[in-house]
């Protein structure tokens, strides 16, 4: 009898517990999905156009990012929905041109900050110029700028020219054997050797070896892996915690990260302990360093890593993109005009001065157009709105929202450019056919106080290395590189070798 009562009691208790659990689950789910539905269709971002699925969930955006196609999808979303698109539940993408660049990236207050989910502090825990807070960014940027001034650039001229000559010599050795050359690899070897020489007082021996060092290969791989793990972390608080614990806090990963960091740290320490034979990025900075204007030793290390990553692959990408574009059948006329301009003005790298190169109008237009069609930094540079919100393009954006001008979507937008997909240097030369183009929408080096610190150096390098190639070689794209530009994007372009046949230009011609 008592057993029967106990059973009934037990049944009752377990039934009520099950009911309670179900009720709670339904309640939590209703609240959660109610909130998701509210945010998507009635919340403050619901007035911005975009696909409903992207307003409801991060998953479509994370998926297109993981497969390296998000930049292309965003471009088509802007063509369909206009200058502002809600690309995620809490992210707005702009292709609004000059006005949006000014509102999001300029000095003007209120100023959104770099999105901390995207910009991570390096392994030594010391913020560099990219990840520092506003006050430290201004301090570091002011100090570092001395190494990038016009005066400083003049001092780098002999160094830059010697690397351009070395690049030509190494390529000529390969050309004389009749084989094809991977231009992308050689351009990367050159820009890494240049940056090594400018940041550490010596090249990295890559042109000499004709190979990218394992350190460089690890850095390249890190962009794709980093994109994947960032997406997993962005999915939810739980996945973020799991990745943090299992991956970034694992001993194996930390050791590997330190090994990579060591590569720059030890070279930086060596440079700080000696005076290089030529003026480099630190010469002026060290000469002027005093009191509060100093960088700490950790800041030297962090920024050295940044220079090696930011100031190398980008320039090589711009140049490889240009070589590809100039050797398309429909762009041959542009290549011939460029050859006439360069070969008409100089006969060898020795003849060149950085100043005289900067006066070549057609080359300037060619590089501008290359940076528009194939920007080395094609993906969004996300910023987070201040808690009180802010106005962009006449629209109020609430606080804590991710906003960005999407470079690729902007530079190739039909609202800003006629024939946006085509390579047309004449649009930069006042050709009336392109009078309605919004050239000020093109900001491949970003805009405002956090724009590219190395812009001027990048321009000198691009002009010099392009001129060196034009003066010395006639290039033919190999068949296997015909569709080279069809690339996935993991923050940067995922590039295959750019195979070319090189024929040395006869000096008598
Ligand atoms: C064609 C070549 C280059 C392109 C297209 C390019 C593009 C950019 C872009 C878009 C940014 C903004 C990044 C952001 O806000 O997240 C940037 C920042 C930066 N770039 Fe470049 N870059 C190039 C070459 C260089 C070179 C040669 C250096 C030399 C070291 C350099 C050093 C930097 C630094 C230090 C920053 C951070 C500036 C700051 O936060 O104040 N870049 N670059």
Tab-separated table of C-alpha atoms in Angstrom, residues 216-383:
chain	number	residue	atom	x	y	z
A	216	UNK	CA	56.235	34.358	-43.790
A	217	UNK	CA	54.367	31.226	-44.807
A	218	UNK	CA	53.000	30.902	-41.264
A	219	UNK	CA	51.824	34.537	-41.325
A	220	UNK	CA	50.023	33.981	-44.647
A	221	UNK	CA	48.326	30.829	-43.325
A	222	UNK	CA	47.281	32.661	-40.152
A	223	UNK	CA	44.878	34.935	-42.032
A	224	UNK	CA	42.738	32.028	-43.195
A	225	UNK	CA	42.895	30.123	-39.915
A	226	UNK	CA	42.264	33.361	-37.972
A	227	UNK	CA	39.167	34.079	-40.077
A	228	UNK	CA	37.769	30.629	-39.311
A	229	UNK	CA	38.335	30.809	-35.566
A	230	UNK	CA	37.072	34.398	-35.358
A	231	UNK	CA	33.830	33.274	-37.026
A	232	UNK	CA	33.440	30.398	-34.563
A	233	UNK	CA	34.033	32.810	-31.677
A	234	UNK	CA	31.525	35.315	-33.042
A	235	UNK	CA	28.801	32.686	-33.222
A	236	UNK	CA	28.008	32.710	-29.476
A	237	UNK	CA	29.423	33.406	-26.032
A	238	UNK	CA	29.865	29.666	-25.508
A	239	UNK	CA	31.833	29.065	-28.730
A	240	UNK	CA	33.886	32.157	-27.969
A	241	UNK	CA	34.763	30.816	-24.534
A	242	UNK	CA	35.524	27.350	-25.883
A	243	UNK	CA	37.873	28.637	-28.586
A	244	UNK	CA	39.543	30.924	-26.037
A	245	UNK	CA	40.111	28.049	-23.599
A	246	UNK	CA	40.888	25.183	-25.941
A	247	UNK	CA	42.800	26.983	-28.661
A	248	UNK	CA	44.299	30.296	-27.609
A	249	UNK	CA	45.099	29.211	-24.066
A	250	UNK	CA	46.543	25.868	-25.100
A	251	UNK	CA	50.237	25.534	-24.344
A	252	UNK	CA	51.037	24.260	-27.830
A	253	UNK	CA	49.437	27.267	-29.549
A	254	UNK	CA	51.000	29.768	-27.124
A	255	UNK	CA	54.457	28.262	-27.718
A	256	UNK	CA	53.976	28.485	-31.498
A	257	UNK	CA	52.754	32.091	-31.230
A	258	UNK	CA	55.790	33.012	-29.132
A	259	UNK	CA	58.132	31.349	-31.613
A	260	UNK	CA	56.643	33.494	-34.382
A	261	UNK	CA	56.817	36.622	-32.268
A	262	UNK	CA	60.449	35.824	-31.403
A	263	UNK	CA	61.341	36.131	-35.107
A	264	UNK	CA	60.652	39.887	-34.985
A	265	UNK	CA	61.480	40.467	-31.325
A	266	UNK	CA	65.067	39.196	-31.543
A	267	UNK	CA	65.721	41.107	-34.768
A	268	UNK	CA	64.258	44.276	-33.248
A	269	UNK	CA	66.462	43.915	-30.154
A	270	UNK	CA	69.515	43.403	-32.362
A	271	UNK	CA	68.653	46.533	-34.332
A	272	UNK	CA	68.135	48.601	-31.164
A	273	UNK	CA	71.548	47.498	-29.921
A	274	UNK	CA	73.376	48.674	-33.031
A	275	UNK	CA	73.463	51.458	-35.593
A	276	UNK	CA	72.674	50.249	-39.136
A	277	UNK	CA	74.842	51.236	-42.091
A	278	UNK	CA	71.933	53.135	-43.641
A	279	UNK	CA	69.022	55.195	-42.361
A	280	UNK	CA	65.997	53.022	-41.510
A	281	UNK	CA	62.473	53.370	-40.065
A	282	UNK	CA	63.859	53.802	-36.534
A	283	UNK	CA	66.756	56.194	-37.204
A	284	UNK	CA	64.664	59.349	-36.877
A	285	UNK	CA	62.369	57.876	-34.254
A	286	UNK	CA	65.301	57.000	-31.975
A	287	UNK	CA	67.023	60.317	-32.600
A	288	UNK	CA	63.887	62.147	-31.451
A	289	UNK	CA	62.895	59.817	-28.590
A	290	UNK	CA	62.761	61.579	-25.257
A	291	UNK	CA	60.624	61.615	-22.106
A	292	UNK	CA	56.944	60.833	-22.638
A	293	UNK	CA	57.441	60.690	-26.402
A	294	UNK	CA	59.298	57.389	-26.132
A	295	UNK	CA	58.059	53.973	-27.220
A	296	UNK	CA	58.503	51.222	-24.633
A	297	UNK	CA	60.617	48.199	-25.586
A	298	UNK	CA	57.409	46.122	-25.845
A	299	UNK	CA	55.893	48.732	-28.157
A	300	UNK	CA	58.954	48.513	-30.418
A	301	UNK	CA	58.430	44.756	-30.606
A	302	UNK	CA	54.669	44.967	-31.252
A	303	UNK	CA	55.056	47.593	-33.961
A	304	UNK	CA	57.916	45.728	-35.636
A	305	UNK	CA	55.549	42.756	-36.098
A	306	UNK	CA	52.875	45.105	-37.475
A	307	UNK	CA	55.273	46.653	-39.986
A	308	UNK	CA	56.378	43.219	-41.167
A	309	UNK	CA	52.769	42.124	-41.710
A	310	UNK	CA	51.126	45.376	-42.863
A	311	UNK	CA	53.933	46.716	-45.035
A	312	UNK	CA	54.879	43.727	-47.157
A	313	UNK	CA	52.157	41.443	-48.503
A	314	UNK	CA	49.947	44.473	-49.251
A	315	UNK	CA	52.480	46.086	-51.602
A	316	UNK	CA	53.298	42.760	-53.280
A	317	UNK	CA	49.563	42.105	-53.734
A	318	UNK	CA	49.002	45.501	-55.360
A	319	UNK	CA	51.852	44.857	-57.802
A	320	UNK	CA	50.883	41.300	-58.650
A	321	UNK	CA	47.297	42.448	-59.252
A	322	UNK	CA	48.581	45.167	-61.572
A	323	UNK	CA	50.755	42.749	-63.530
A	324	UNK	CA	47.786	40.447	-63.969
A	325	UNK	CA	45.432	43.260	-65.032
A	326	UNK	CA	47.906	44.879	-67.427
A	327	UNK	CA	48.428	41.569	-69.214
A	328	UNK	CA	44.776	40.995	-70.021
A	329	UNK	CA	44.077	41.333	-73.765
A	330	UNK	CA	41.596	44.189	-73.240
A	331	UNK	CA	44.194	46.190	-71.252
A	332	UNK	CA	47.144	45.860	-73.636
A	333	UNK	CA	46.816	49.483	-74.754
A	334	UNK	CA	47.331	50.609	-71.136
A	335	UNK	CA	50.410	48.377	-70.806
A	336	UNK	CA	51.891	49.791	-74.013
A	337	UNK	CA	51.281	53.387	-72.856
A	338	UNK	CA	52.924	52.604	-69.534
A	339	UNK	CA	55.935	51.045	-71.263
A	340	UNK	CA	56.275	54.140	-73.473
A	341	UNK	CA	56.135	56.416	-70.451
A	342	UNK	CA	58.654	54.474	-68.343
A	343	UNK	CA	61.073	53.412	-71.081
A	344	UNK	CA	60.888	56.896	-72.618
A	345	UNK	CA	61.950	58.476	-69.350
A	346	UNK	CA	64.533	56.038	-67.876
A	347	UNK	CA	66.917	53.467	-69.261
A	348	UNK	CA	67.795	51.625	-66.061
A	349	UNK	CA	66.946	51.503	-62.363
A	350	UNK	CA	70.119	53.515	-61.795
A	351	UNK	CA	68.543	56.468	-63.674
A	352	UNK	CA	65.498	56.570	-61.458
A	353	UNK	CA	64.854	58.919	-58.581
A	354	UNK	CA	61.776	58.554	-56.362
A	355	UNK	CA	60.929	62.158	-57.142
A	356	UNK	CA	61.054	61.707	-60.924
A	357	UNK	CA	58.931	58.550	-60.688
A	358	UNK	CA	56.248	60.404	-58.746
A	359	UNK	CA	55.845	62.738	-61.732
A	360	UNK	CA	54.827	59.962	-64.146
A	361	UNK	CA	51.141	60.721	-64.658
A	362	UNK	CA	50.139	57.600	-66.489
A	363	UNK	CA	51.838	55.309	-64.002
A	364	UNK	CA	50.001	57.133	-61.222
A	365	UNK	CA	46.646	56.516	-62.935
A	366	UNK	CA	47.542	52.859	-63.566
A	367	UNK	CA	48.325	52.241	-59.889
A	368	UNK	CA	45.213	54.101	-58.699
A	369	UNK	CA	43.064	51.994	-60.984
A	370	UNK	CA	44.818	48.793	-59.887
A	371	UNK	CA	44.105	49.662	-56.243
A	372	UNK	CA	40.456	50.265	-57.131
A	373	UNK	CA	39.904	47.050	-59.077
A	374	UNK	CA	42.062	44.841	-56.862
A	375	UNK	CA	42.521	46.537	-53.467
A	376	UNK	CA	45.152	44.768	-51.312
A	377	UNK	CA	42.874	45.248	-48.275
A	378	UNK	CA	39.512	44.263	-49.816
A	379	UNK	CA	37.545	43.484	-46.646
A	380	UNK	CA	35.713	45.643	-44.156
A	381	UNK	CA	37.666	47.467	-41.420
A	382	UNK	CA	35.024	47.227	-38.703
A	383	UNK	CA	34.355	50.006	-36.223
